[in-house]
Structure formats: C-alpha cells, structure tokens
Coordinates of C-alpha atoms and ligand atoms in Angstrom, one line a residue:
X55 CA 98.1 131.6 86.1
X56 CA 98.5 128.3 84.5
X57 CA 96.9 125.3 86.3
X58 CA 98.7 122.1 86.2
X59 CA 97.6 119.0 87.8
X60 CA 96.5 117.5 90.6
X61 CA 96.9 113.9 91.1
X62 CA 94.5 112.6 93.4
X63 CA 96.0 109.0 93.7
X64 CA 99.1 110.9 95.0
X65 CA 97.4 112.1 98.3
X66 CA 98.8 110.1 101.8
X67 CA 100.9 108.1 99.5
X68 CA 104.5 107.7 100.9
X69 CA 106.9 109.0 98.1
X70 CA 110.8 108.7 99.2
X71 CA 112.9 111.0 97.0
X72 CA 117.5 110.6 96.4
X73 CA 119.1 113.7 96.2
X74 CA 116.2 116.1 96.8
X75 CA 118.1 119.0 99.4
X76 CA 119.0 120.9 96.0
X77 CA 118.2 121.0 92.4
X78 CA 115.7 119.3 90.8
X79 CA 115.7 116.6 94.1
X80 CA 114.6 120.2 96.1
X81 CA 111.5 120.8 93.3
X82 CA 110.8 117.2 93.1
X83 CA 110.2 117.5 97.1
X84 CA 108.6 120.9 97.2
X85 CA 105.8 119.3 94.3
X86 CA 104.8 116.5 95.8
X87 CA 104.2 118.1 99.3
X88 CA 102.5 120.5 97.3
X89 CA 100.5 117.1 96.1
X90 CA 99.8 115.8 99.5
X91 CA 101.9 112.8 99.7
X92 CA 103.7 112.0 102.5
X93 CA 107.5 112.8 101.6
X94 CA 110.9 111.4 102.7
X95 CA 114.2 112.7 100.9
X96 CA 117.8 111.8 101.8
X97 CA 120.5 114.0 100.6
X98 CA 124.6 114.4 102.1
X99 CA 123.6 118.0 102.3
X100 CA 122.8 118.3 106.1
X101 CA 122.6 122.2 105.8
X102 CA 120.0 122.1 102.5
X103 CA 118.1 119.8 103.3
X104 CA 117.0 121.1 107.0
X105 CA 116.6 124.1 105.8
X106 CA 114.1 122.6 102.8
X107 CA 112.1 120.4 104.8
X108 CA 111.4 123.6 107.6
X109 CA 110.6 125.4 104.9
X110 CA 108.1 123.1 103.5
X111 CA 106.5 121.8 107.2
X112 CA 104.5 125.0 107.5
X113 CA 100.8 124.4 105.9
X114 CA 101.6 121.0 104.1
X115 CA 99.2 118.3 104.8
X116 CA 102.4 116.0 105.6
X117 CA 105.8 117.6 106.7
X118 CA 108.6 116.3 104.4
X119 CA 111.0 114.3 106.8
X120 CA 114.3 114.7 105.7
X121 CA 117.3 111.8 106.5
X122 CA 120.6 112.7 106.2
X123 CA 122.7 110.4 104.3
X124 CA 125.8 109.4 102.0
X125 CA 123.9 106.9 99.1
X126 CA 127.4 105.5 98.2
X127 CA 127.1 103.8 101.6
X128 CA 124.2 101.3 100.9
X129 CA 124.2 100.4 104.5
X130 CA 123.2 104.3 105.4
X131 CA 120.8 104.2 102.5
X132 CA 119.3 101.7 103.5
X133 CA 118.7 102.9 107.3
X134 CA 117.9 106.0 105.8
X135 CA 115.2 105.0 104.0
X136 CA 114.1 102.8 106.9
X137 CA 113.7 106.3 108.7
X138 CA 111.4 107.6 106.3
X139 CA 109.3 104.3 106.4
X140 CA 109.6 104.4 110.4
X141 CA 108.0 107.9 109.9
X142 CA 105.6 108.2 106.8
X143 CA 104.7 104.0 106.4
X144 CA 105.6 101.5 103.5
X145 CA 107.0 103.1 100.8
X146 CA 104.7 103.4 97.5
X147 CA 107.1 105.5 95.4
X148 CA 110.6 105.7 94.9
X149 CA 112.4 108.6 92.6
X150 CA 115.9 108.0 92.4
X151 CA 117.0 111.0 91.3
X152 CA 120.8 112.2 93.2
X153 CA 123.6 111.8 91.1
X154 CA 126.6 114.2 90.5
X155 CA 128.0 115.1 87.1
X156 CA 131.4 115.8 88.3
X157 CA 134.0 116.3 85.3
X158 CA 136.8 114.6 84.9
X159 CA 139.9 113.7 82.3
X160 CA 140.3 110.3 80.7
X161 CA 144.0 110.4 81.3
X162 CA 143.2 111.6 85.3
X163 CA 140.9 108.9 86.0
X164 CA 141.5 106.1 88.9
X165 CA 140.0 102.4 89.0
X166 CA 138.5 104.3 92.5
X167 CA 137.4 107.4 90.6
X168 CA 135.7 105.5 88.4
X169 CA 133.8 103.4 91.1
X170 CA 133.7 106.5 93.2
X171 CA 131.2 107.6 90.1
X172 CA 129.6 104.4 89.9
X173 CA 128.6 104.6 93.3
X174 CA 127.1 108.2 93.0
X175 CA 125.8 108.1 89.9
X176 CA 123.9 104.5 89.4
X177 CA 124.5 101.4 92.1
X178 CA 122.2 103.7 94.6
X179 CA 119.4 103.4 92.3
X180 CA 119.7 99.7 92.6
X181 CA 119.9 99.5 95.8
X182 CA 117.2 101.8 96.7
X183 CA 114.9 100.1 94.3
X184 CA 115.6 96.3 96.3
X185 CA 114.4 98.2 99.5
X186 CA 111.9 99.7 99.1
X187 CA 110.4 96.6 96.4
X188 CA 109.3 95.1 100.0
X189 CA 107.1 97.3 100.6
X190 CA 105.4 97.6 97.0
X191 CA 104.9 94.3 96.9
X192 CA 102.9 93.9 100.2
X193 CA 100.8 97.1 98.7
X194 CA 100.0 95.8 95.1
X195 CA 102.0 98.2 93.5
X196 CA 104.0 100.5 93.4
X197 CA 106.1 103.4 91.1
X198 CA 109.8 103.7 90.9
X199 CA 111.9 106.3 88.6
X200 CA 114.9 106.6 87.4
X201 CA 116.7 109.3 87.0
X202 CA 119.0 109.6 83.4
X203 CA 120.1 111.9 81.3
X204 CA 120.0 113.3 77.6
X205 CA 123.9 113.8 77.7
X206 CA 125.1 110.4 76.8
X207 CA 122.5 110.6 73.6
X208 CA 124.3 113.9 72.7
X209 CA 127.9 112.2 73.3
X210 CA 128.5 114.9 75.0
X211 CA 132.5 114.2 76.8
X212 CA 134.2 115.6 80.3
X213 CA 132.4 112.9 82.0
X214 CA 133.0 110.1 81.0
X215 CA 131.5 108.1 84.2
X216 CA 128.6 109.4 84.6
X217 CA 127.6 109.9 81.1
X218 CA 128.4 105.5 81.3
X219 CA 125.9 105.8 84.5
X220 CA 123.6 107.7 83.1
X221 CA 123.3 105.7 80.1
X222 CA 123.2 102.1 82.4
X223 CA 120.3 103.7 84.0
X224 CA 117.7 103.1 81.1
X225 CA 119.7 99.4 80.9
X226 CA 118.5 99.6 84.8
X227 CA 114.9 100.0 84.2
X228 CA 114.2 97.7 81.8
X229 CA 115.8 95.0 83.8
X230 CA 114.4 95.9 87.3
X231 CA 110.7 96.5 85.2
X232 CA 110.1 93.1 83.8
X233 CA 111.7 90.7 87.5
X234 CA 109.3 93.8 89.5
X235 CA 106.3 93.8 86.9
X236 CA 105.4 90.6 88.2
X237 CA 103.8 92.6 91.5
X238 CA 102.5 95.3 89.6
X239 CA 105.6 97.8 90.4
X240 CA 106.1 100.1 87.4
X241 CA 109.9 101.3 86.2
X242 CA 110.5 104.4 84.4
X243 CA 113.8 106.7 83.1
X244 CA 112.7 109.9 83.6
X245 CA 115.6 111.6 81.3
X246 CA 116.1 115.3 81.8
X247 CA 117.6 117.7 79.2
X248 CA 119.8 120.2 80.5
X249 CA 117.7 121.3 83.2
X250 CA 118.5 125.6 84.4
X251 CA 119.1 124.0 88.1
X252 CA 121.0 127.1 90.3
X253 CA 124.0 124.6 89.8
X254 CA 124.2 124.4 86.3
X255 CA 123.2 128.4 85.6
X256 CA 126.0 129.0 88.1
X257 CA 129.1 126.5 86.5
X258 CA 128.5 126.0 83.1
X259 CA 125.9 128.3 81.7
X260 CA 127.3 131.0 79.7
X261 CA 126.3 132.8 76.0
X262 CA 128.1 130.1 74.7
X263 CA 126.1 127.4 76.5
X264 CA 122.5 129.4 75.5
X265 CA 123.2 129.4 71.8
X266 CA 124.1 126.2 71.8
X267 CA 120.6 124.8 73.5
X268 CA 119.0 127.9 70.9
X269 CA 120.1 125.3 68.1
X270 CA 119.5 122.1 70.3
X271 CA 115.8 122.2 71.7
X272 CA 113.5 123.3 69.3
X273 CA 111.6 124.9 72.0
X274 CA 113.6 127.9 73.4
X275 CA 113.0 128.3 76.4
X276 CA 114.4 127.9 79.7
X277 CA 113.9 124.1 80.7
X278 CA 113.2 124.3 84.4
X279 CA 113.1 121.5 87.5
X280 CA 109.2 122.2 87.7
X281 CA 109.1 120.6 84.3
X282 CA 110.9 117.5 85.1
X283 CA 108.8 117.6 88.3
X284 CA 105.6 117.8 86.5
X285 CA 106.9 114.2 84.4
X286 CA 107.7 112.7 87.7
X287 CA 104.2 113.2 89.1
X288 CA 102.0 112.0 86.4
X289 CA 104.8 108.3 87.0
X290 CA 103.9 108.1 90.4
X291 CA 100.4 108.7 90.0
X292 CA 98.0 106.1 88.9
X293 CA 97.4 108.4 85.5
X294 CA 100.3 106.1 84.5
X295 CA 99.0 102.7 85.2
X296 CA 100.6 101.2 82.0
X297 CA 103.6 103.1 82.0
X298 CA 106.5 100.5 82.4
X299 CA 110.3 99.7 81.2
X300 CA 110.2 103.8 79.3
X301 CA 111.8 106.3 78.8
X302 CA 110.0 109.3 79.0
X303 CA 112.4 112.8 78.0
X304 CA 111.9 116.3 79.1
X305 CA 114.1 118.3 77.2
X306 CA 112.8 121.0 74.8
X307 CA 113.1 118.7 72.0
X308 CA 116.7 118.7 72.0
X309 CA 117.0 114.6 71.3
Ligands
NAD56 N1 120.3 119.3 85.9 C1 120.6 118.9 84.6 O1 120.6 119.8 83.8 C2 120.1 117.4 84.6 C3 120.6 116.8 83.2 C4 120.1 115.5 82.4 C5 119.9 115.2 83.9 N2 119.6 115.4 85.2 C6 119.8 114.0 86.2 O2 118.6 115.1 87.3 C7 119.0 114.3 88.3 C8 118.9 115.8 89.5 O3 120.2 116.7 88.8 P1 120.4 118.0 89.4 O4 120.8 118.7 88.2 O5 119.6 118.7 90.3 O6 121.3 117.4 90.0 P2 122.5 118.3 91.3 O7 124.2 117.9 91.2 O8 122.4 119.7 91.3 O9 121.8 118.0 92.8 C9 122.5 116.2 93.1 C10 121.7 115.9 94.0 O10 121.9 114.7 94.9 C11 122.9 115.3 96.2 N3 123.8 113.6 96.4 C12 124.7 113.9 95.6 N4 125.8 112.9 96.3 C13 125.4 112.7 96.8 C14 125.3 111.3 98.1 N5 126.6 110.8 97.9 N6 124.5 111.2 98.7 C15 123.5 111.5 98.9 N7 123.2 113.0 98.3 C16 123.8 113.0 97.3 C17 123.4 116.8 95.9 O11 123.4 116.9 97.9 C18 122.2 117.1 95.4 O12 121.2 117.7 96.8 C19 120.5 113.8 88.3 O13 120.0 112.3 88.0 C20 120.4 114.4 87.0 O14 122.0 112.9 87.3 C21 120.0 116.8 85.3

C-alpha cells in the first residue's frame, strides 16, 4: 500500500474550501479532515454537502462544517465564511475551488450569461480571499490556493467564459500574492489537468476522450482528485512556506 504525507502544521488549522460538496472539492474536504484540520466548506448543493459532512463526522478529530450558499451572491458567501469562522475559529487556509465548466456557444452568449460565468468561476475567488485576509493578517500569515485549469492553455473551445476566467485566476493570484505578501499570506494557483471526477466521466469521458488523454499526458494514467488534493495539502502546509505567486500544474504532463 502506498503511504502519503502527513503534515503536522495542518493539525487544528482552520481550512475553508469552496465547492466542497462534490468532485475535487469533496476529496479536498476528506483529505484535510484526515489531516486533523478544522474544515468548513461552502457549496450550493445542499444534499451532497450535508451527506458529506455527516459521513466524515464520525471518527474525525474535527467534524467538518457545511455551509450551504450560492457563492455568486457575495454577501451570502461572506455569511457562510463567517459561519465557518464562528464554529472553527480564524481561517488560516482558503481553497478557492468552486467553479462551473458549463459549455456555451459564442453566438448564444448574452451579456448576462457572460457575467454569470465570471461570477461562478472568478469573482468569488477575490471576495473570499478579501474576507479571510484579516484573519490571516492577525495570525501572522496564511495560504490561499486559487484553482485554475489547463483548458485555456490547451486552447480548448466550447466554454469561452470558463477558460477566460481560469486564465484570469493566474493573474489574480500574482496580484494578491504581491499585496498580501507583506502579511506573510501566500497565494498560489493550483492548475489541474483533466481530472476523472464522477461528473467529468458521466458527461465527457468517452473513447475519443481517453485517446486524447493518452496522446496529451506524458503519464497515461487517470488523473484523480486525490492527485490534486495532495498538491493542495502541500500548498496549505508550512512545508511550502516560501512558495507564493506561482502556478502548480498537476496534469500528468499534458501542458
Ligand atoms: N475536473 C477537472 O477535470 C478539472 C480540470 C481543470 C480544472 N478544474 C478545476 O478544479 C476545481 C474543481 O473542479 P470539479 O471538476 O470538482 O468541479 P465540479 O463542477 O465537479 O464541482 C464544483 C463544485 O462547486 C459547486 N458550485 C458550483 N456552483 C456553485 C455556486 N454558485 N455556489 C456554491 N457552490 C457552487 C458545485 O455544487 C460543486 O460541488 C474547479 O475550480 C475547476 O475549474 C477541474
């Protein structure tokens, strides 16, 4: 059996994860709970979020807190973060994971749809970071991990709002890293490749996709949420103390 790293600096640390109810986010919740962190997660999916929190409560050093919210509504997002702080204390780690890679055609994209895509894929990352920064400043530091995507690097079509937002995430990271670095707050982008979540497999992964992955990745094995979570653990822990303003790509060598 393969053994993976345990990070003592994550024990009892308060970690906020957006989009934690399903997909990569659910694995992030599980992995940080397993490290002994105090996890709070925000998601719009009430059923999956409650089920995950209940499943992980037993035997955990700290039972995770699920706060149901639509994070395109910034006051609702901030209230959810406040609820996590109320239960688990000041937030030391923020994982800006939530997104929606909805496909859309250029000719059908209204200004309203464009704004909605930016709201779900980019805007909340800034406002969540802003809302936790005071906690991190008071604590003498913190770690913010913004989730990007290799899709725009591969010039993937069919979802221009998503790819635009994900390209912008890397700029957001660099800007915040400069402003918040003065307070020992680190900001990095974790850039996943094509991760075989249940949703991706259900919607998109057919034989043609598997052939594309085999051509693209240097390591032709399924990229899993656990692989992304292991990088997130490292970026959250003190082991990465001098890593900031960087892109950490986990894609099996595709880009
Ligand atoms: N899966 C991949 O192949 C892949 C590839 C590259 C990048 N990523 C990035 O990794 C992150 C996680 O990806 P994933 O595949 O697990 O995504 P996903 O779509 O499977 O899950 C996203 C989570 O965010 C939640 N969410 C969506 N809209 C929300 C809203 N308005 N308010 C609150 N919660 C909301 C969803 O309910 C869900 O639990 C994203 O940032 C994504 O862009 C994923």
